[in-house]
mmCIF file of N, CA and C in Angstrom:
data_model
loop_
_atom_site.group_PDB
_atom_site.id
_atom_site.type_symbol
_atom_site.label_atom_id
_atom_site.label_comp_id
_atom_site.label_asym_id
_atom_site.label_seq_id
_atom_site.Cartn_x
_atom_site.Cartn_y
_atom_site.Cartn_z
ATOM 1 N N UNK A 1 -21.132 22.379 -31.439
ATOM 2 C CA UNK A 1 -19.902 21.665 -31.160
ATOM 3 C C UNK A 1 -19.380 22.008 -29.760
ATOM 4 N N UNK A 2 -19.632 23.623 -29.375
ATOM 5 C CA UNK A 2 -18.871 23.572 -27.873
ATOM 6 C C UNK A 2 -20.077 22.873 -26.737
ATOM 7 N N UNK A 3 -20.829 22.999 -27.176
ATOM 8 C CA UNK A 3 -22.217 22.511 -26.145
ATOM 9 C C UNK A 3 -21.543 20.881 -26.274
ATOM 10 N N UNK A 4 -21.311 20.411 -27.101
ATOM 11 C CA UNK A 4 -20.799 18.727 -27.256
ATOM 12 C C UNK A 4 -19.538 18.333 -26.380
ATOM 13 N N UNK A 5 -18.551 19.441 -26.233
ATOM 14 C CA UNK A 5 -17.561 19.270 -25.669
ATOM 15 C C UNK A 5 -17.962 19.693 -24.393
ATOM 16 N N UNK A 6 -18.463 20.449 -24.229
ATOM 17 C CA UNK A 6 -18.780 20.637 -22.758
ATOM 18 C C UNK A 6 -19.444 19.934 -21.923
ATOM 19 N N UNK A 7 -20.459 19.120 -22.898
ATOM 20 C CA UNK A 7 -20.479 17.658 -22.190
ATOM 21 C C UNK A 7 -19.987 16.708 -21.668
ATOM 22 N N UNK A 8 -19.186 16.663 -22.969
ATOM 23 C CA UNK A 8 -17.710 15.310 -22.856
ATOM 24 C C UNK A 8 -17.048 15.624 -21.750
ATOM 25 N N UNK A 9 -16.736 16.923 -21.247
ATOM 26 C CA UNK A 9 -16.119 17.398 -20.399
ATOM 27 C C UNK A 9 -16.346 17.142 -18.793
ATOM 28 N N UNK A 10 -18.426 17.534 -19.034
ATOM 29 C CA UNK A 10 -18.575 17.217 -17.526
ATOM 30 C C UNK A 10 -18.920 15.812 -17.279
ATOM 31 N N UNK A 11 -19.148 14.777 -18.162
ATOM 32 C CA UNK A 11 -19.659 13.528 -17.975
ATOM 33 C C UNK A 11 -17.839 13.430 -17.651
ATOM 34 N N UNK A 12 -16.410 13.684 -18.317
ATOM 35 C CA UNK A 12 -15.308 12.900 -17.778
ATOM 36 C C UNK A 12 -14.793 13.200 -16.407
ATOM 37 N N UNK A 13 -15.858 14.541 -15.989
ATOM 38 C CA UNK A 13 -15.810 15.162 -14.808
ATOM 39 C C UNK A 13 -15.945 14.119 -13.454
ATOM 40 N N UNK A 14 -17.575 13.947 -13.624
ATOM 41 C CA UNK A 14 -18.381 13.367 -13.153
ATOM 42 C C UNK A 14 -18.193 11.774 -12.805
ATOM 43 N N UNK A 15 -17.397 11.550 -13.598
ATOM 44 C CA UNK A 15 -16.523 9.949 -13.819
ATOM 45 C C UNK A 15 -15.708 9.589 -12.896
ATOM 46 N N UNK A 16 -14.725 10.963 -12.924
ATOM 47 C CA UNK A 16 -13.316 10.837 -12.410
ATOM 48 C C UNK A 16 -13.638 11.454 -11.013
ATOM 49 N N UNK A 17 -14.554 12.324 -10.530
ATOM 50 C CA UNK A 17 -15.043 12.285 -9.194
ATOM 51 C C UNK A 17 -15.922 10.969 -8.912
ATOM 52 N N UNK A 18 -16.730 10.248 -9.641
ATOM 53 C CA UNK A 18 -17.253 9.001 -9.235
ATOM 54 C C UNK A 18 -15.965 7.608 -8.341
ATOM 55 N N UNK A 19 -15.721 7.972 -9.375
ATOM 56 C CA UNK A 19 -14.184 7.211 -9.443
ATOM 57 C C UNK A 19 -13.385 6.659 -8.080
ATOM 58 N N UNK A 20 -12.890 8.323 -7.867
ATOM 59 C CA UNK A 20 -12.692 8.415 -6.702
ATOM 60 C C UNK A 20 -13.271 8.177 -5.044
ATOM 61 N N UNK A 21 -14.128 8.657 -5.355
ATOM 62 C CA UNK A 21 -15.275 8.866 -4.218
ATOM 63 C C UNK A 21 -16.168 7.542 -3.994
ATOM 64 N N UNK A 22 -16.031 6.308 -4.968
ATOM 65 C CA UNK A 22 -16.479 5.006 -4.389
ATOM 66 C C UNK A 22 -15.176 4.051 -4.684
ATOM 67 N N UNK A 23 -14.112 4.021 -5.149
ATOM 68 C CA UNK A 23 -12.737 3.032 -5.334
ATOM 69 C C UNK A 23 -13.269 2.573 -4.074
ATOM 70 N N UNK A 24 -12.462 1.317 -4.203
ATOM 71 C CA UNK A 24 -12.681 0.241 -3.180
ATOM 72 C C UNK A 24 -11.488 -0.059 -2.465
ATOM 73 N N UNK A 25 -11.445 0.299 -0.637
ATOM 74 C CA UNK A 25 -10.435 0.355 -0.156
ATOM 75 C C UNK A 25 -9.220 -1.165 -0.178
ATOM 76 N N UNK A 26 -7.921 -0.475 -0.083
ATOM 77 C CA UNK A 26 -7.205 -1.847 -0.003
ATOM 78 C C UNK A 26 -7.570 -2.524 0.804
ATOM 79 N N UNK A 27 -6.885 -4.156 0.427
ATOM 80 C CA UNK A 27 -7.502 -5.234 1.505
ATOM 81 C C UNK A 27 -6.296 -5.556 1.989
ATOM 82 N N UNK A 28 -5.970 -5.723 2.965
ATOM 83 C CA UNK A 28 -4.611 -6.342 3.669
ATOM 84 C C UNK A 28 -4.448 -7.386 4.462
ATOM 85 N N UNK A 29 -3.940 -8.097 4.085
ATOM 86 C CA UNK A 29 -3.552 -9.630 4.831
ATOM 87 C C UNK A 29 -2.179 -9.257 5.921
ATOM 88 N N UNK A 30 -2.146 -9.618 6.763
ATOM 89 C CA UNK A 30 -0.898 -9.657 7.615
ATOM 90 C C UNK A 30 0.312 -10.645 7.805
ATOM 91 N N UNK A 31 1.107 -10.468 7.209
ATOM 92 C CA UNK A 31 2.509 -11.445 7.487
ATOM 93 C C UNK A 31 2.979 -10.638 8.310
ATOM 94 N N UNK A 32 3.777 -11.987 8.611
ATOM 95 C CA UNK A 32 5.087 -11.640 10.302
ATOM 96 C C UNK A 32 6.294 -12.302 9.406
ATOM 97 N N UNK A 33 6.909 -11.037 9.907
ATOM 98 C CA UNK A 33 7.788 -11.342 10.314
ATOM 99 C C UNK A 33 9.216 -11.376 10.723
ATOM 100 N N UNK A 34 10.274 -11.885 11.233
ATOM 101 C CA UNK A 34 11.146 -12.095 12.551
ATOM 102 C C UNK A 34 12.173 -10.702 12.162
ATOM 103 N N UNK A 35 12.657 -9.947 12.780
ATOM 104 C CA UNK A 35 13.794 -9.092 12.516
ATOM 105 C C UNK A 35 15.448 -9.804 12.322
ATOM 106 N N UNK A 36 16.121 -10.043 11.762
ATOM 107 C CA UNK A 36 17.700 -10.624 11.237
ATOM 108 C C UNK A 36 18.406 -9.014 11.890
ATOM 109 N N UNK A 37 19.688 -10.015 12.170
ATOM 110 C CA UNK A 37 20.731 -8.924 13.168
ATOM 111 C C UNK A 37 20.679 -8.141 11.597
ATOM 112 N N UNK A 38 21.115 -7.019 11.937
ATOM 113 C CA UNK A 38 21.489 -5.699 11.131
ATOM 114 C C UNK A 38 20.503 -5.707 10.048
ATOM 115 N N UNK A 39 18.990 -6.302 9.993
ATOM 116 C CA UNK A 39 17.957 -5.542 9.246
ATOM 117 C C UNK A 39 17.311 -4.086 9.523
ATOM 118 N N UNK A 40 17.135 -3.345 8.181
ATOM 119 C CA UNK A 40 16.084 -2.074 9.416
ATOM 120 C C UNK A 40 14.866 -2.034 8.311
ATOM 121 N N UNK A 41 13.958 -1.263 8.968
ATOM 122 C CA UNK A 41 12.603 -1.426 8.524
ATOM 123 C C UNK A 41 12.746 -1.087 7.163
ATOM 124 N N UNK A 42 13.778 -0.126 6.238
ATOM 125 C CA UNK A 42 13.441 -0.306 5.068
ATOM 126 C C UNK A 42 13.576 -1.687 4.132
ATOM 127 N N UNK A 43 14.933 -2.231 4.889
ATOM 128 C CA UNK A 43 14.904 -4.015 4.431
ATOM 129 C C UNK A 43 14.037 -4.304 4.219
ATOM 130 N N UNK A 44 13.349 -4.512 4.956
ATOM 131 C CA UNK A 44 11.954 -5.363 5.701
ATOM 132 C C UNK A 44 10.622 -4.861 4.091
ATOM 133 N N UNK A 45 10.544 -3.242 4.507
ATOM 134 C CA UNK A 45 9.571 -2.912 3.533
ATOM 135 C C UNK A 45 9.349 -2.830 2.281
ATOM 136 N N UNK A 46 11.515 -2.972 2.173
ATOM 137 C CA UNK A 46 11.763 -2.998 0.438
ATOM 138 C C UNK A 46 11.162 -4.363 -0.515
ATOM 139 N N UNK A 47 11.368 -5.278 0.668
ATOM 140 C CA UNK A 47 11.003 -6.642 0.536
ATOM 141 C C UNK A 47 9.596 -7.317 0.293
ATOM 142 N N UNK A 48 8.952 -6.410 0.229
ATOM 143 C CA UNK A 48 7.231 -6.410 0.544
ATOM 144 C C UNK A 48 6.753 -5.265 -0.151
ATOM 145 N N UNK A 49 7.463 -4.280 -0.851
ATOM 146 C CA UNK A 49 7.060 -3.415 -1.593
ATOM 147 C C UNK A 49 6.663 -3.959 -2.983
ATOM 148 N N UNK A 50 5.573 -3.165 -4.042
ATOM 149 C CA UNK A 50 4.751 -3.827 -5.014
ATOM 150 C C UNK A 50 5.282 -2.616 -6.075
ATOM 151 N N UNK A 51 5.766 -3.196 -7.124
ATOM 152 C CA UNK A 51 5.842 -2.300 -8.485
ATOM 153 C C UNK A 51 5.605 -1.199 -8.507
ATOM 154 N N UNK A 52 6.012 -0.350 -8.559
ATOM 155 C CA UNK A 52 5.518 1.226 -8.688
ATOM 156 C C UNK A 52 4.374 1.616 -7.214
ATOM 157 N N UNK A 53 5.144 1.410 -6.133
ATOM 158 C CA UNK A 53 4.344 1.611 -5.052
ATOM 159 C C UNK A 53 6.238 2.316 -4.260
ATOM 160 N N UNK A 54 5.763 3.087 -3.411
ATOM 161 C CA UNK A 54 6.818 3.704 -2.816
ATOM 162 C C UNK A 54 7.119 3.204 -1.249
ATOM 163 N N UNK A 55 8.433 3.123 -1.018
ATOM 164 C CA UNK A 55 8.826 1.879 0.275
ATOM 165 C C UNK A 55 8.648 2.263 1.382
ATOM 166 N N UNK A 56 8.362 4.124 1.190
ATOM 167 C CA UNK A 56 7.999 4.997 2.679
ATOM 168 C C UNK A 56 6.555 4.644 3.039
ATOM 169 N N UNK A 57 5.791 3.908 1.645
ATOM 170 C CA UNK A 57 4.428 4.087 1.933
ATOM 171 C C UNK A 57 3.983 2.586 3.259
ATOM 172 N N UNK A 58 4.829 1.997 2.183
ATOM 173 C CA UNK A 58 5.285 0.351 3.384
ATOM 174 C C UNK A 58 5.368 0.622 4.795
ATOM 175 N N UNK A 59 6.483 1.226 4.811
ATOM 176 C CA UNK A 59 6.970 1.539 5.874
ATOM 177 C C UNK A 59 5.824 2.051 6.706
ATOM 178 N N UNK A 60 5.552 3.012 6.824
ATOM 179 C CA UNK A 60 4.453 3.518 7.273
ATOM 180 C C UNK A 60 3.093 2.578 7.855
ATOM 181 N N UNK A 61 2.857 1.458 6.721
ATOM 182 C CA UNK A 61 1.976 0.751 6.837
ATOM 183 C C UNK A 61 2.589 -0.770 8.147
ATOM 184 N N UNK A 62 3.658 -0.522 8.209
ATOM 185 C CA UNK A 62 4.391 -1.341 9.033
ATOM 186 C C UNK A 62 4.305 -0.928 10.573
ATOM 187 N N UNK A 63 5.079 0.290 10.182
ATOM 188 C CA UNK A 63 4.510 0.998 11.323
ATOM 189 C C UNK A 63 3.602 1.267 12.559
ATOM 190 N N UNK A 64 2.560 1.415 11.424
ATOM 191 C CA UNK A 64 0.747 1.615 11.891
ATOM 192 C C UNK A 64 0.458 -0.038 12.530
ATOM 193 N N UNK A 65 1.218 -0.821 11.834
ATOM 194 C CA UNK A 65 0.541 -2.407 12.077
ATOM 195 C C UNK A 65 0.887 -2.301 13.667
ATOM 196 N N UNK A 66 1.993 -2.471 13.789
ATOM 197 C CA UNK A 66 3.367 -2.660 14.950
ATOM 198 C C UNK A 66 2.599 -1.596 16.238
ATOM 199 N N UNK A 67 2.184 -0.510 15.788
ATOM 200 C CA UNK A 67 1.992 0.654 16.781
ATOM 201 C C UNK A 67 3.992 1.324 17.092
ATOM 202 N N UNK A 68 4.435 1.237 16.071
ATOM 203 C CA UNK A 68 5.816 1.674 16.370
ATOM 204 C C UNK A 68 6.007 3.208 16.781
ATOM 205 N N UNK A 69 6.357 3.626 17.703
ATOM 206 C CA UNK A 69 6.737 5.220 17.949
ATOM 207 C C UNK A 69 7.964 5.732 16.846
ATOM 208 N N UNK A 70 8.744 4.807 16.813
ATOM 209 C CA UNK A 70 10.328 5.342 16.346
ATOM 210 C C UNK A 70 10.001 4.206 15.514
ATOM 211 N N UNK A 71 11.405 4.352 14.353
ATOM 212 C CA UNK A 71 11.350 3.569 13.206
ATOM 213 C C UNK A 71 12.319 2.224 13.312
ATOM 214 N N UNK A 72 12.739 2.419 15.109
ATOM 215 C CA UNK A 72 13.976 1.607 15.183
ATOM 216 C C UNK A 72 13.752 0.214 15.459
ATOM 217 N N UNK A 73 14.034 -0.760 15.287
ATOM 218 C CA UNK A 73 13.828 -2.126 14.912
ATOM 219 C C UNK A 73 15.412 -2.894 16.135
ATOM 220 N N UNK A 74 14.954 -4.010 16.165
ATOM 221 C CA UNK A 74 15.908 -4.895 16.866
ATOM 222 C C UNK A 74 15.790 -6.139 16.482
ATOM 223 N N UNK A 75 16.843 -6.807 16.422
ATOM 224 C CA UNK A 75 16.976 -8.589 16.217
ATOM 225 C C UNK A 75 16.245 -9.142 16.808
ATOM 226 N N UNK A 76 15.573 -10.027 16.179
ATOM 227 C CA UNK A 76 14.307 -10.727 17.269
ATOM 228 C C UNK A 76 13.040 -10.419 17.028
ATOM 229 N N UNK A 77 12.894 -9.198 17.308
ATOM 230 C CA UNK A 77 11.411 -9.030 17.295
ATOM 231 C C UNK A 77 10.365 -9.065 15.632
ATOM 232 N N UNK A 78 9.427 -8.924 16.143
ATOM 233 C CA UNK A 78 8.915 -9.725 15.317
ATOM 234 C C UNK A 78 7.522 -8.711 15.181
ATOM 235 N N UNK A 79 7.398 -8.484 13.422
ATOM 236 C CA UNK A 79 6.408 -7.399 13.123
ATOM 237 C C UNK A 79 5.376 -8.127 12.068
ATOM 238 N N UNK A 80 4.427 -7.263 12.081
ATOM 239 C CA UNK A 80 3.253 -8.094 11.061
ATOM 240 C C UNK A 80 3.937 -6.838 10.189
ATOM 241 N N UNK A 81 3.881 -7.348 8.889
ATOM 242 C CA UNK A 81 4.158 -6.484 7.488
ATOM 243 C C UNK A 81 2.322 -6.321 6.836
ATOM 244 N N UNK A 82 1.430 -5.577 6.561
ATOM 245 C CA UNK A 82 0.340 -5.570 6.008
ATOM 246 C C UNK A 82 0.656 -6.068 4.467
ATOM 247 N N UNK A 83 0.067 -6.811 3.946
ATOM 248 C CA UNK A 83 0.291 -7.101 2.118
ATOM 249 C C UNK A 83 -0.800 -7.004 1.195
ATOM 250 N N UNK A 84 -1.394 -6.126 0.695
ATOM 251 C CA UNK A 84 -2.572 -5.813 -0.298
ATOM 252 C C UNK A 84 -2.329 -6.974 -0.999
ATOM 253 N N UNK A 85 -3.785 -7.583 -0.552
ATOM 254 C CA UNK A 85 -4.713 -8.869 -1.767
ATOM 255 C C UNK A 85 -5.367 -8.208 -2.911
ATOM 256 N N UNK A 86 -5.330 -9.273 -3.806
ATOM 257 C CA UNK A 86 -5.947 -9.095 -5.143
ATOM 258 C C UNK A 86 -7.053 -9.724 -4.547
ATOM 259 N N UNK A 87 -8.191 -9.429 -6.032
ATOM 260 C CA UNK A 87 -9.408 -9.873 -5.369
ATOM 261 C C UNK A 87 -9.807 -11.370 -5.747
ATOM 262 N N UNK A 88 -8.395 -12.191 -6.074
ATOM 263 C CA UNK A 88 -8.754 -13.436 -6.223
ATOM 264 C C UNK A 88 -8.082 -13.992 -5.165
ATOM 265 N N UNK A 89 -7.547 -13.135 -4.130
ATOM 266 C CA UNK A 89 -7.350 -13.491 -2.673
ATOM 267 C C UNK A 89 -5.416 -14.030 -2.925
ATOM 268 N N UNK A 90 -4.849 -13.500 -3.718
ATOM 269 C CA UNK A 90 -3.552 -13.715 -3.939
ATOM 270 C C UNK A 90 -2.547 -12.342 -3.410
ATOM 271 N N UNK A 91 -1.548 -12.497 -2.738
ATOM 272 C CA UNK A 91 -1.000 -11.442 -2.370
ATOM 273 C C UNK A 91 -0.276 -10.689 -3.628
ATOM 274 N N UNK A 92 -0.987 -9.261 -3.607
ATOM 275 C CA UNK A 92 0.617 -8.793 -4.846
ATOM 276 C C UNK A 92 2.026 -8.384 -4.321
ATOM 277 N N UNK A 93 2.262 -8.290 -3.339
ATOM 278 C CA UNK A 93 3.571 -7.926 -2.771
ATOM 279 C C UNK A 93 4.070 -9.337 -2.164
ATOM 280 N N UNK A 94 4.591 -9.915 -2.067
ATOM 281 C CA UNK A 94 5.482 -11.376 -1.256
ATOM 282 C C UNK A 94 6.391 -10.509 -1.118
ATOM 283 N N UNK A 95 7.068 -11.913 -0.118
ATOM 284 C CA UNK A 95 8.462 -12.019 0.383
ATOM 285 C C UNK A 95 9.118 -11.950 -0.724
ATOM 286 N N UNK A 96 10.115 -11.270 -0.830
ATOM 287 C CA UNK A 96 11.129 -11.177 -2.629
ATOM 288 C C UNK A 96 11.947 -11.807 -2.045
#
């Protein structure tokens, strides 16, 4: 019986490092878009954030798009937001 579990053990091992170690990276589509007087980037990211996904992670990904140094934003300008596709090519995050 422990020889049985110790199997079960390393095959759920072996799984959950498989798992990991080939997942398939996100895919990201790029929307723009325009900054509104008195928006700031968490607006922006709250708006484009996906169910149980965190708005710093957005942010960040906004960021990286933009090449932003600082987090500070202005009326006018105009940012690509990244939006993880499903793999039937549908965005899961929209404009809310």
């Amino acid at each position: 019986m422990k020889r049985f579990l110790t199997i079960i053990c390393c095959a759920c091992l072996l799984y959950a490092g498989y798992s990991a170690v080939f997942a398939d990276e996100p895919v990201y589509k790029e929307y723009t878009v325009t900054v509104a007087d008195g928006e700031t980037l968490w607006d922006i990211a709250g708006r484009h954030t996906e169910e149980r996904e965190d708005v710093r992670e957005v942010i960040f990904r906004i960021a990286q798009a933009n090449k932003l140094k600082s987090k500070t934003i202005y009326p006018g300008q105009v940012l690509k937001v990244p939006l993880r596709v499903h793999d039937s090519g549908l965005m899961i995050a929209e404009n809310k």
